[in-house]
Amino acid sequence: MRKDQIDVVRRFNRAITQRVGALDDAYLSRGRSLGLSRLLWEIEPTGSEVRQLRARLGLDSGYFSRQLRRLEADGLVTTDADDSDGRVRRVQLTRNGLAERAVLESSSDELAASMLEALTESQRDRLIGAMIDVERLILASQVRVQIVDPPDRDSRHCLRSYFEELGRRFDTGFDPAQSISASDEEMTLPNGLLLVANLLGSPVGCGALKFHPDARIAEVKRMWTSPDVRGLGLGRRLLERLAAEAEARGMMILRLETNRSLTEARHLYETAGFAEVEAFNDEPYAHHWFQKDLRRDRKRH
């Protein structure tokens, strides 16, 4: 990335932190910092799981614990073991905490309105449009993709969501037992691998490879992204990472098949350099087969 791009990001960060009062010790005149106020606001009215709350805010565990204790000392929250699972800790807003959260909500609305009131209607529309774009791009920058074991909880969530979506979208439904296999063993190195994308502590996408070393071919399996993050370019990012992982392990050809109902997937593969080819397997749910020559990509780069 270029130095001028980095300079723009830093200027934006300075402007926005000053405008929203992030530097004030008493954010929104409530006597606590922005960080502490944000933690209070992020706790759901019905309570939140501590681990998920910390992951969503991206805070260090020690700092998070200290902030939580400050809210407890102020009588705004309580933290206890979950009724259904003693290993899970939940944080709950007290009556005073709920009242303070409502004040924060109202004060935040007033701050947002103050950022718009001095602008013309046209300027407001431009600012709101730019904010929507910035929010989505910042979210995209926070997605982390890594190789994860198939039995992992996040892996299971993604695979289950993938099967459920195919079941809804395919004309005939979807039964994994009838499809060409991609078992845990086949998605574990050295036989293959499973990538999971995580955003602020929540799994939001996955993609897998099955390796055929003798033929130097890798199959792409289990490509899925959560509807909540579609439009962030995550599908392409997963596909590019899968191609890189396959190439790094000596594979020359990347193959995949897809169903006619998944029109957006077909568009992704076509624009990512895959060519449609004759059927190379007997996948019962497939109508289109694609492959990509990784050697050609290597020469271009």
PDB file of C-alpha atoms in Angstrom:
ATOM      1  CA  MET A   1       0.000   0.000   0.000  1.00  0.00           C
ATOM      2  CA  ARG A   2       1.121   3.572  -0.648  1.00  0.00           C
ATOM      3  CA  LYS A   3       2.288   6.090   1.936  1.00  0.00           C
ATOM      4  CA  ASP A   4      -0.321   8.631   0.768  1.00  0.00           C
ATOM      5  CA  GLN A   5      -3.059   6.057   1.467  1.00  0.00           C
ATOM      6  CA  ILE A   6      -1.753   5.522   4.994  1.00  0.00           C
ATOM      7  CA  ASP A   7      -1.668   9.302   5.541  1.00  0.00           C
ATOM      8  CA  VAL A   8      -5.353   9.614   4.529  1.00  0.00           C
ATOM      9  CA  VAL A   9      -6.382   6.851   6.947  1.00  0.00           C
ATOM     10  CA  ARG A  10      -4.505   8.548   9.787  1.00  0.00           C
ATOM     11  CA  ARG A  11      -6.105  11.948   9.033  1.00  0.00           C
ATOM     12  CA  PHE A  12      -9.540  10.321   8.981  1.00  0.00           C
ATOM     13  CA  ASN A  13      -8.879   8.607  12.326  1.00  0.00           C
ATOM     14  CA  ARG A  14      -7.838  11.908  13.928  1.00  0.00           C
ATOM     15  CA  ALA A  15     -10.863  13.762  12.560  1.00  0.00           C
ATOM     16  CA  ILE A  16     -13.431  11.194  13.621  1.00  0.00           C
ATOM     17  CA  THR A  17     -12.028  10.569  17.125  1.00  0.00           C
ATOM     18  CA  GLN A  18     -12.114  14.306  17.831  1.00  0.00           C
ATOM     19  CA  ARG A  19     -15.606  14.797  16.362  1.00  0.00           C
ATOM     20  CA  VAL A  20     -17.251  11.967  18.337  1.00  0.00           C
ATOM     21  CA  GLY A  21     -15.502  12.914  21.579  1.00  0.00           C
ATOM     22  CA  ALA A  22     -13.376   9.782  21.836  1.00  0.00           C
ATOM     23  CA  LEU A  23     -10.627  11.773  23.587  1.00  0.00           C
ATOM     24  CA  ASP A  24     -12.891  12.968  26.413  1.00  0.00           C
ATOM     25  CA  ASP A  25     -12.638  11.268  29.809  1.00  0.00           C
ATOM     26  CA  ALA A  26     -16.361  11.871  30.279  1.00  0.00           C
ATOM     27  CA  TYR A  27     -17.881  10.663  27.010  1.00  0.00           C
ATOM     28  CA  LEU A  28     -21.299  12.238  26.326  1.00  0.00           C
ATOM     29  CA  SER A  29     -20.974  13.932  29.748  1.00  0.00           C
ATOM     30  CA  ARG A  30     -21.670  10.622  31.507  1.00  0.00           C
ATOM     31  CA  GLY A  31     -18.523  10.528  33.639  1.00  0.00           C
ATOM     32  CA  ARG A  32     -16.861   7.580  31.926  1.00  0.00           C
ATOM     33  CA  SER A  33     -14.626   7.081  28.882  1.00  0.00           C
ATOM     34  CA  LEU A  34     -15.809   6.110  25.416  1.00  0.00           C
ATOM     35  CA  GLY A  35     -14.362   2.624  25.927  1.00  0.00           C
ATOM     36  CA  LEU A  36     -16.300   2.054  29.142  1.00  0.00           C
ATOM     37  CA  SER A  37     -19.486   3.544  27.663  1.00  0.00           C
ATOM     38  CA  ARG A  38     -19.143   1.354  24.567  1.00  0.00           C
ATOM     39  CA  LEU A  39     -18.768  -1.768  26.706  1.00  0.00           C
ATOM     40  CA  LEU A  40     -21.921  -0.878  28.640  1.00  0.00           C
ATOM     41  CA  TRP A  41     -23.846  -0.177  25.426  1.00  0.00           C
ATOM     42  CA  GLU A  42     -22.742  -3.445  23.781  1.00  0.00           C
ATOM     43  CA  ILE A  43     -24.245  -5.567  26.585  1.00  0.00           C
ATOM     44  CA  GLU A  44     -27.604  -6.802  25.354  1.00  0.00           C
ATOM     45  CA  PRO A  45     -30.633  -5.860  27.471  1.00  0.00           C
ATOM     46  CA  THR A  46     -31.179  -9.604  27.946  1.00  0.00           C
ATOM     47  CA  GLY A  47     -27.518 -10.185  28.882  1.00  0.00           C
ATOM     48  CA  SER A  48     -24.438 -11.256  26.938  1.00  0.00           C
ATOM     49  CA  GLU A  49     -21.937 -14.114  27.066  1.00  0.00           C
ATOM     50  CA  VAL A  50     -18.658 -12.669  28.347  1.00  0.00           C
ATOM     51  CA  ARG A  51     -16.438 -14.518  25.859  1.00  0.00           C
ATOM     52  CA  GLN A  52     -18.495 -13.417  22.850  1.00  0.00           C
ATOM     53  CA  LEU A  53     -18.733  -9.843  24.114  1.00  0.00           C
ATOM     54  CA  ARG A  54     -14.949  -9.569  24.517  1.00  0.00           C
ATOM     55  CA  ALA A  55     -14.370 -11.067  21.065  1.00  0.00           C
ATOM     56  CA  ARG A  56     -16.886  -8.729  19.448  1.00  0.00           C
ATOM     57  CA  LEU A  57     -15.138  -5.707  20.942  1.00  0.00           C
ATOM     58  CA  GLY A  58     -11.684  -7.104  20.144  1.00  0.00           C
ATOM     59  CA  LEU A  59     -10.346  -6.323  23.632  1.00  0.00           C
ATOM     60  CA  ASP A  60      -7.438  -7.859  25.518  1.00  0.00           C
ATOM     61  CA  SER A  61      -8.761 -10.183  28.237  1.00  0.00           C
ATOM     62  CA  GLY A  62      -6.991  -8.332  31.073  1.00  0.00           C
ATOM     63  CA  TYR A  63      -8.211  -4.903  29.975  1.00  0.00           C
ATOM     64  CA  PHE A  64     -11.704  -6.257  29.353  1.00  0.00           C
ATOM     65  CA  SER A  65     -11.861  -7.775  32.852  1.00  0.00           C
ATOM     66  CA  ARG A  66     -10.763  -4.495  34.457  1.00  0.00           C
ATOM     67  CA  GLN A  67     -13.402  -2.541  32.548  1.00  0.00           C
ATOM     68  CA  LEU A  68     -16.068  -5.062  33.492  1.00  0.00           C
ATOM     69  CA  ARG A  69     -15.106  -4.792  37.166  1.00  0.00           C
ATOM     70  CA  ARG A  70     -15.473  -0.998  36.976  1.00  0.00           C
ATOM     71  CA  LEU A  71     -19.029  -1.381  35.693  1.00  0.00           C
ATOM     72  CA  GLU A  72     -19.722  -3.906  38.444  1.00  0.00           C
ATOM     73  CA  ALA A  73     -18.324  -1.506  41.079  1.00  0.00           C
ATOM     74  CA  ASP A  74     -20.659   1.202  39.750  1.00  0.00           C
ATOM     75  CA  GLY A  75     -23.621  -1.139  40.190  1.00  0.00           C
ATOM     76  CA  LEU A  76     -24.386  -1.209  36.460  1.00  0.00           C
ATOM     77  CA  VAL A  77     -23.764  -4.905  35.720  1.00  0.00           C
ATOM     78  CA  THR A  78     -23.482  -8.312  37.370  1.00  0.00           C
ATOM     79  CA  THR A  79     -21.452 -11.263  36.117  1.00  0.00           C
ATOM     80  CA  ASP A  80     -22.447 -14.853  36.917  1.00  0.00           C
ATOM     81  CA  ALA A  81     -22.254 -18.391  35.564  1.00  0.00           C
ATOM     82  CA  ASP A  82     -24.820 -19.224  32.895  1.00  0.00           C
ATOM     83  CA  ASP A  83     -27.803 -21.167  34.240  1.00  0.00           C
ATOM     84  CA  SER A  84     -27.564 -23.842  31.530  1.00  0.00           C
ATOM     85  CA  ASP A  85     -23.745 -24.168  31.424  1.00  0.00           C
ATOM     86  CA  GLY A  86     -21.625 -23.323  34.450  1.00  0.00           C
ATOM     87  CA  ARG A  87     -18.504 -23.008  32.303  1.00  0.00           C
ATOM     88  CA  VAL A  88     -20.011 -19.992  30.506  1.00  0.00           C
ATOM     89  CA  ARG A  89     -20.055 -16.586  32.193  1.00  0.00           C
ATOM     90  CA  ARG A  90     -22.754 -14.057  31.400  1.00  0.00           C
ATOM     91  CA  VAL A  91     -22.877 -10.339  32.112  1.00  0.00           C
ATOM     92  CA  GLN A  92     -26.268  -8.812  32.903  1.00  0.00           C
ATOM     93  CA  LEU A  93     -27.334  -5.184  33.136  1.00  0.00           C
ATOM     94  CA  THR A  94     -28.811  -4.165  36.484  1.00  0.00           C
ATOM     95  CA  ARG A  95     -31.818  -1.853  36.692  1.00  0.00           C
ATOM     96  CA  ASN A  96     -29.411   1.092  36.957  1.00  0.00           C
ATOM     97  CA  GLY A  97     -27.416  -0.334  34.051  1.00  0.00           C
ATOM     98  CA  LEU A  98     -30.508  -0.519  31.853  1.00  0.00           C
ATOM     99  CA  ALA A  99     -31.369   3.084  32.741  1.00  0.00           C
ATOM    100  CA  GLU A 100     -27.826   4.254  31.973  1.00  0.00           C
ATOM    101  CA  ARG A 101     -27.837   2.355  28.664  1.00  0.00           C
ATOM    102  CA  ALA A 102     -31.069   4.157  27.695  1.00  0.00           C
ATOM    103  CA  VAL A 103     -29.452   7.532  28.471  1.00  0.00           C
ATOM    104  CA  LEU A 104     -26.442   6.569  26.331  1.00  0.00           C
ATOM    105  CA  GLU A 105     -28.754   5.615  23.483  1.00  0.00           C
ATOM    106  CA  SER A 106     -30.527   8.997  23.627  1.00  0.00           C
ATOM    107  CA  SER A 107     -27.271  10.973  23.962  1.00  0.00           C
ATOM    108  CA  SER A 108     -25.744   9.064  21.038  1.00  0.00           C
ATOM    109  CA  ASP A 109     -28.724  10.001  18.883  1.00  0.00           C
ATOM    110  CA  GLU A 110     -28.210  13.656  19.807  1.00  0.00           C
ATOM    111  CA  LEU A 111     -24.493  13.477  18.923  1.00  0.00           C
ATOM    112  CA  ALA A 112     -25.290  11.885  15.537  1.00  0.00           C
ATOM    113  CA  ALA A 113     -27.903  14.569  14.830  1.00  0.00           C
ATOM    114  CA  SER A 114     -25.395  17.303  15.677  1.00  0.00           C
ATOM    115  CA  MET A 115     -23.044  15.939  12.995  1.00  0.00           C
ATOM    116  CA  LEU A 116     -25.793  16.310  10.382  1.00  0.00           C
ATOM    117  CA  GLU A 117     -27.630  19.497  11.348  1.00  0.00           C
ATOM    118  CA  ALA A 118     -25.055  21.948   9.945  1.00  0.00           C
ATOM    119  CA  LEU A 119     -25.041  20.235   6.552  1.00  0.00           C
ATOM    120  CA  THR A 120     -27.347  20.678   3.577  1.00  0.00           C
ATOM    121  CA  GLU A 121     -29.589  17.769   2.603  1.00  0.00           C
ATOM    122  CA  SER A 122     -27.282  16.943  -0.279  1.00  0.00           C
ATOM    123  CA  GLN A 123     -24.250  16.945   2.036  1.00  0.00           C
ATOM    124  CA  ARG A 124     -26.094  14.720   4.505  1.00  0.00           C
ATOM    125  CA  ASP A 125     -26.809  12.194   1.783  1.00  0.00           C
ATOM    126  CA  ARG A 126     -23.155  12.235   0.725  1.00  0.00           C
ATOM    127  CA  LEU A 127     -21.946  11.793   4.313  1.00  0.00           C
ATOM    128  CA  ILE A 128     -24.371   8.949   5.030  1.00  0.00           C
ATOM    129  CA  GLY A 129     -23.439   7.171   1.788  1.00  0.00           C
ATOM    130  CA  ALA A 130     -19.742   7.561   2.573  1.00  0.00           C
ATOM    131  CA  MET A 131     -20.267   6.276   6.119  1.00  0.00           C
ATOM    132  CA  ILE A 132     -22.058   3.181   4.844  1.00  0.00           C
ATOM    133  CA  ASP A 133     -19.153   2.455   2.486  1.00  0.00           C
ATOM    134  CA  VAL A 134     -16.557   3.084   5.204  1.00  0.00           C
ATOM    135  CA  GLU A 135     -18.387   0.865   7.686  1.00  0.00           C
ATOM    136  CA  ARG A 136     -18.541  -2.050   5.262  1.00  0.00           C
ATOM    137  CA  LEU A 137     -14.903  -1.678   4.223  1.00  0.00           C
ATOM    138  CA  ILE A 138     -13.754  -1.465   7.842  1.00  0.00           C
ATOM    139  CA  LEU A 139     -15.749  -4.624   8.584  1.00  0.00           C
ATOM    140  CA  ALA A 140     -14.057  -6.330   5.633  1.00  0.00           C
ATOM    141  CA  SER A 141     -10.655  -5.328   7.041  1.00  0.00           C
ATOM    142  CA  GLN A 142     -11.514  -7.001  10.360  1.00  0.00           C
ATOM    143  CA  VAL A 143     -12.283 -10.438   8.912  1.00  0.00           C
ATOM    144  CA  ARG A 144      -9.634 -13.018   9.822  1.00  0.00           C
ATOM    145  CA  VAL A 145      -9.216 -16.185   7.759  1.00  0.00           C
ATOM    146  CA  GLN A 146      -7.319 -19.187   9.089  1.00  0.00           C
ATOM    147  CA  ILE A 147      -7.046 -22.952   8.799  1.00  0.00           C
ATOM    148  CA  VAL A 148      -9.292 -24.522  11.435  1.00  0.00           C
ATOM    149  CA  ASP A 149      -9.905 -28.150  12.433  1.00  0.00           C
ATOM    150  CA  PRO A 150     -13.270 -29.414  11.106  1.00  0.00           C
ATOM    151  CA  PRO A 151     -14.545 -30.467  14.582  1.00  0.00           C
ATOM    152  CA  ASP A 152     -14.020 -26.929  15.916  1.00  0.00           C
ATOM    153  CA  ARG A 153     -17.201 -25.142  17.036  1.00  0.00           C
ATOM    154  CA  ASP A 154     -16.822 -22.348  14.459  1.00  0.00           C
ATOM    155  CA  SER A 155     -16.244 -24.930  11.720  1.00  0.00           C
ATOM    156  CA  ARG A 156     -19.370 -26.798  12.712  1.00  0.00           C
ATOM    157  CA  HIS A 157     -21.421 -23.606  12.668  1.00  0.00           C
ATOM    158  CA  CYS A 158     -20.252 -22.752   9.131  1.00  0.00           C
ATOM    159  CA  LEU A 159     -20.754 -26.258   7.742  1.00  0.00           C
ATOM    160  CA  ARG A 160     -24.203 -26.547   9.312  1.00  0.00           C
ATOM    161  CA  SER A 161     -25.183 -23.156   7.878  1.00  0.00           C
ATOM    162  CA  TYR A 162     -23.832 -24.208   4.474  1.00  0.00           C
ATOM    163  CA  PHE A 163     -25.936 -27.398   4.435  1.00  0.00           C
ATOM    164  CA  GLU A 164     -29.045 -25.527   5.591  1.00  0.00           C
ATOM    165  CA  GLU A 165     -28.707 -22.893   2.875  1.00  0.00           C
ATOM    166  CA  LEU A 166     -28.233 -25.482   0.128  1.00  0.00           C
ATOM    167  CA  GLY A 167     -31.277 -27.313   1.454  1.00  0.00           C
ATOM    168  CA  ARG A 168     -33.347 -24.150   1.054  1.00  0.00           C
ATOM    169  CA  ARG A 169     -31.999 -23.102  -2.346  1.00  0.00           C
ATOM    170  CA  PHE A 170     -31.667 -26.338  -4.309  1.00  0.00           C
ATOM    171  CA  ASP A 171     -34.772 -27.448  -6.206  1.00  0.00           C
ATOM    172  CA  THR A 172     -34.417 -30.956  -4.761  1.00  0.00           C
ATOM    173  CA  GLY A 173     -33.114 -29.990  -1.319  1.00  0.00           C
ATOM    174  CA  PHE A 174     -29.678 -31.142  -0.195  1.00  0.00           C
ATOM    175  CA  ASP A 175     -28.531 -34.309   1.546  1.00  0.00           C
ATOM    176  CA  PRO A 176     -24.768 -34.349   2.319  1.00  0.00           C
ATOM    177  CA  ALA A 177     -24.842 -38.154   2.322  1.00  0.00           C
ATOM    178  CA  GLN A 178     -25.837 -38.141  -1.375  1.00  0.00           C
ATOM    179  CA  SER A 179     -23.129 -35.651  -2.363  1.00  0.00           C
ATOM    180  CA  ILE A 180     -19.458 -36.353  -3.075  1.00  0.00           C
ATOM    181  CA  SER A 181     -17.801 -36.548   0.324  1.00  0.00           C
ATOM    182  CA  ALA A 182     -15.815 -33.876   2.132  1.00  0.00           C
ATOM    183  CA  SER A 183     -15.350 -35.597   5.480  1.00  0.00           C
ATOM    184  CA  ASP A 184     -13.466 -34.215   8.480  1.00  0.00           C
ATOM    185  CA  GLU A 185     -10.528 -36.435   7.581  1.00  0.00           C
ATOM    186  CA  GLU A 186     -10.570 -35.226   3.965  1.00  0.00           C
ATOM    187  CA  MET A 187     -10.556 -31.585   5.155  1.00  0.00           C
ATOM    188  CA  THR A 188      -7.616 -32.088   7.528  1.00  0.00           C
ATOM    189  CA  LEU A 189      -3.961 -31.826   6.512  1.00  0.00           C
ATOM    190  CA  PRO A 190      -2.308 -33.545   4.727  1.00  0.00           C
ATOM    191  CA  ASN A 191      -5.481 -34.723   2.944  1.00  0.00           C
ATOM    192  CA  GLY A 192      -7.009 -31.275   2.680  1.00  0.00           C
ATOM    193  CA  LEU A 193      -7.833 -28.254   4.796  1.00  0.00           C
ATOM    194  CA  LEU A 194     -10.701 -26.085   5.987  1.00  0.00           C
ATOM    195  CA  LEU A 195     -10.569 -22.292   6.110  1.00  0.00           C
ATOM    196  CA  VAL A 196     -12.894 -20.410   8.462  1.00  0.00           C
ATOM    197  CA  ALA A 197     -13.474 -16.654   8.308  1.00  0.00           C
ATOM    198  CA  ASN A 198     -14.151 -14.921  11.609  1.00  0.00           C
ATOM    199  CA  LEU A 199     -15.481 -11.406  12.170  1.00  0.00           C
ATOM    200  CA  LEU A 200     -15.356  -9.937  15.674  1.00  0.00           C
ATOM    201  CA  GLY A 201     -15.620 -13.335  17.307  1.00  0.00           C
ATOM    202  CA  SER A 202     -18.294 -14.776  15.020  1.00  0.00           C
ATOM    203  CA  PRO A 203     -17.745 -17.314  12.204  1.00  0.00           C
ATOM    204  CA  VAL A 204     -18.955 -15.806   8.921  1.00  0.00           C
ATOM    205  CA  GLY A 205     -17.616 -18.035   6.138  1.00  0.00           C
ATOM    206  CA  CYS A 206     -15.690 -21.121   5.146  1.00  0.00           C
ATOM    207  CA  GLY A 207     -14.069 -22.923   2.236  1.00  0.00           C
ATOM    208  CA  ALA A 208     -12.280 -26.265   1.996  1.00  0.00           C
ATOM    209  CA  LEU A 209      -9.819 -28.163  -0.172  1.00  0.00           C
ATOM    210  CA  LYS A 210      -9.435 -31.864  -0.931  1.00  0.00           C
ATOM    211  CA  PHE A 211      -6.012 -32.751  -2.296  1.00  0.00           C
ATOM    212  CA  HIS A 212      -5.271 -35.365  -4.971  1.00  0.00           C
ATOM    213  CA  PRO A 213      -1.445 -35.304  -4.897  1.00  0.00           C
ATOM    214  CA  ASP A 214      -0.932 -37.960  -7.591  1.00  0.00           C
ATOM    215  CA  ALA A 215      -2.849 -35.861 -10.121  1.00  0.00           C
ATOM    216  CA  ARG A 216      -1.736 -32.571  -8.500  1.00  0.00           C
ATOM    217  CA  ILE A 217      -5.387 -31.488  -8.399  1.00  0.00           C
ATOM    218  CA  ALA A 218      -7.221 -29.792  -5.527  1.00  0.00           C
ATOM    219  CA  GLU A 219     -11.020 -29.712  -5.206  1.00  0.00           C
ATOM    220  CA  VAL A 220     -12.758 -26.697  -3.696  1.00  0.00           C
ATOM    221  CA  LYS A 221     -15.531 -27.750  -1.304  1.00  0.00           C
ATOM    222  CA  ARG A 222     -17.878 -26.168   1.254  1.00  0.00           C
ATOM    223  CA  MET A 223     -17.714 -22.574   0.008  1.00  0.00           C
ATOM    224  CA  TRP A 224     -20.082 -20.497   2.119  1.00  0.00           C
ATOM    225  CA  THR A 225     -20.393 -16.931   3.408  1.00  0.00           C
ATOM    226  CA  SER A 226     -22.942 -15.618   5.871  1.00  0.00           C
ATOM    227  CA  PRO A 227     -25.701 -13.447   4.343  1.00  0.00           C
ATOM    228  CA  ASP A 228     -24.727 -10.800   6.927  1.00  0.00           C
ATOM    229  CA  VAL A 229     -21.352 -10.202   5.259  1.00  0.00           C
ATOM    230  CA  ARG A 230     -22.150 -10.702   1.591  1.00  0.00           C
ATOM    231  CA  GLY A 231     -20.944  -7.794  -0.492  1.00  0.00           C
ATOM    232  CA  LEU A 232     -17.692  -7.472   1.495  1.00  0.00           C
ATOM    233  CA  GLY A 233     -15.673  -9.514  -1.001  1.00  0.00           C
ATOM    234  CA  LEU A 234     -15.256 -12.402   1.436  1.00  0.00           C
ATOM    235  CA  GLY A 235     -16.142 -15.100  -1.120  1.00  0.00           C
ATOM    236  CA  ARG A 236     -13.374 -13.921  -3.455  1.00  0.00           C
ATOM    237  CA  ARG A 237     -10.942 -13.631  -0.564  1.00  0.00           C
ATOM    238  CA  LEU A 238     -11.646 -17.207   0.525  1.00  0.00           C
ATOM    239  CA  LEU A 239     -11.285 -18.456  -3.039  1.00  0.00           C
ATOM    240  CA  GLU A 240      -7.955 -16.662  -3.512  1.00  0.00           C
ATOM    241  CA  ARG A 241      -6.662 -18.028  -0.205  1.00  0.00           C
ATOM    242  CA  LEU A 242      -7.701 -21.559  -1.203  1.00  0.00           C
ATOM    243  CA  ALA A 243      -5.859 -21.170  -4.506  1.00  0.00           C
ATOM    244  CA  ALA A 244      -2.750 -19.969  -2.670  1.00  0.00           C
ATOM    245  CA  GLU A 245      -2.904 -22.875  -0.207  1.00  0.00           C
ATOM    246  CA  ALA A 246      -3.313 -25.378  -3.057  1.00  0.00           C
ATOM    247  CA  GLU A 247      -0.418 -23.907  -5.023  1.00  0.00           C
ATOM    248  CA  ALA A 248       1.809 -23.864  -1.935  1.00  0.00           C
ATOM    249  CA  ARG A 249       1.242 -27.608  -1.615  1.00  0.00           C
ATOM    250  CA  GLY A 250       2.220 -28.377  -5.180  1.00  0.00           C
ATOM    251  CA  MET A 251      -1.216 -28.531  -6.773  1.00  0.00           C
ATOM    252  CA  MET A 252      -1.475 -27.454 -10.422  1.00  0.00           C
ATOM    253  CA  ILE A 253      -5.233 -27.527 -11.046  1.00  0.00           C
ATOM    254  CA  LEU A 254      -8.085 -26.199  -8.921  1.00  0.00           C
ATOM    255  CA  ARG A 255     -11.500 -27.735  -9.569  1.00  0.00           C
ATOM    256  CA  LEU A 256     -15.032 -27.171  -8.322  1.00  0.00           C
ATOM    257  CA  GLU A 257     -18.629 -27.785  -9.263  1.00  0.00           C
ATOM    258  CA  THR A 258     -21.789 -25.855  -8.465  1.00  0.00           C
ATOM    259  CA  ASN A 259     -25.558 -25.954  -8.717  1.00  0.00           C
ATOM    260  CA  ARG A 260     -27.556 -23.846 -11.219  1.00  0.00           C
ATOM    261  CA  SER A 261     -29.402 -22.207  -8.290  1.00  0.00           C
ATOM    262  CA  LEU A 262     -26.192 -20.560  -7.058  1.00  0.00           C
ATOM    263  CA  THR A 263     -25.938 -17.875  -9.723  1.00  0.00           C
ATOM    264  CA  GLU A 264     -23.763 -15.581  -7.588  1.00  0.00           C
ATOM    265  CA  ALA A 265     -21.289 -18.425  -7.031  1.00  0.00           C
ATOM    266  CA  ARG A 266     -21.034 -19.024 -10.775  1.00  0.00           C
ATOM    267  CA  HIS A 267     -20.364 -15.313 -11.301  1.00  0.00           C
ATOM    268  CA  LEU A 268     -17.632 -15.403  -8.647  1.00  0.00           C
ATOM    269  CA  TYR A 269     -15.887 -18.368 -10.270  1.00  0.00           C
ATOM    270  CA  GLU A 270     -16.102 -16.900 -13.762  1.00  0.00           C
ATOM    271  CA  THR A 271     -14.654 -13.547 -12.669  1.00  0.00           C
ATOM    272  CA  ALA A 272     -11.950 -15.268 -10.583  1.00  0.00           C
ATOM    273  CA  GLY A 273     -10.395 -16.898 -13.640  1.00  0.00           C
ATOM    274  CA  PHE A 274     -12.125 -20.277 -13.602  1.00  0.00           C
ATOM    275  CA  ALA A 275     -13.174 -21.778 -16.946  1.00  0.00           C
ATOM    276  CA  GLU A 276     -16.312 -23.873 -17.316  1.00  0.00           C
ATOM    277  CA  VAL A 277     -15.422 -27.403 -18.450  1.00  0.00           C
ATOM    278  CA  GLU A 278     -17.061 -30.748 -19.096  1.00  0.00           C
ATOM    279  CA  ALA A 279     -18.227 -32.700 -16.063  1.00  0.00           C
ATOM    280  CA  PHE A 280     -15.258 -34.328 -14.309  1.00  0.00           C
ATOM    281  CA  ASN A 281     -17.235 -36.156 -11.604  1.00  0.00           C
ATOM    282  CA  ASP A 282     -20.712 -37.513 -10.949  1.00  0.00           C
ATOM    283  CA  GLU A 283     -21.800 -35.006  -8.282  1.00  0.00           C
ATOM    284  CA  PRO A 284     -25.624 -35.383  -8.293  1.00  0.00           C
ATOM    285  CA  TYR A 285     -26.253 -31.758  -7.268  1.00  0.00           C
ATOM    286  CA  ALA A 286     -23.951 -30.168  -9.864  1.00  0.00           C
ATOM    287  CA  HIS A 287     -24.938 -28.532 -13.155  1.00  0.00           C
ATOM    288  CA  HIS A 288     -21.715 -26.612 -13.843  1.00  0.00           C
ATOM    289  CA  TRP A 289     -18.076 -27.676 -13.509  1.00  0.00           C
ATOM    290  CA  PHE A 290     -15.126 -25.262 -13.379  1.00  0.00           C
ATOM    291  CA  GLN A 291     -11.373 -25.461 -13.189  1.00  0.00           C
ATOM    292  CA  LYS A 292      -8.414 -23.110 -12.957  1.00  0.00           C
ATOM    293  CA  ASP A 293      -4.816 -23.702 -14.046  1.00  0.00           C
ATOM    294  CA  LEU A 294      -2.646 -22.479 -11.174  1.00  0.00           C
ATOM    295  CA  ARG A 295       0.468 -22.684 -13.369  1.00  0.00           C
ATOM    296  CA  ARG A 296      -0.966 -20.014 -15.672  1.00  0.00           C
ATOM    297  CA  ASP A 297      -1.622 -17.748 -12.686  1.00  0.00           C
ATOM    298  CA  ARG A 298       1.953 -18.263 -11.510  1.00  0.00           C
ATOM    299  CA  LYS A 299       3.339 -17.171 -14.876  1.00  0.00           C
ATOM    300  CA  ARG A 300       1.211 -14.007 -14.880  1.00  0.00           C
ATOM    301  CA  HIS A 301       2.594 -13.011 -11.494  1.00  0.00           C
TER     302      HIS A 301
END
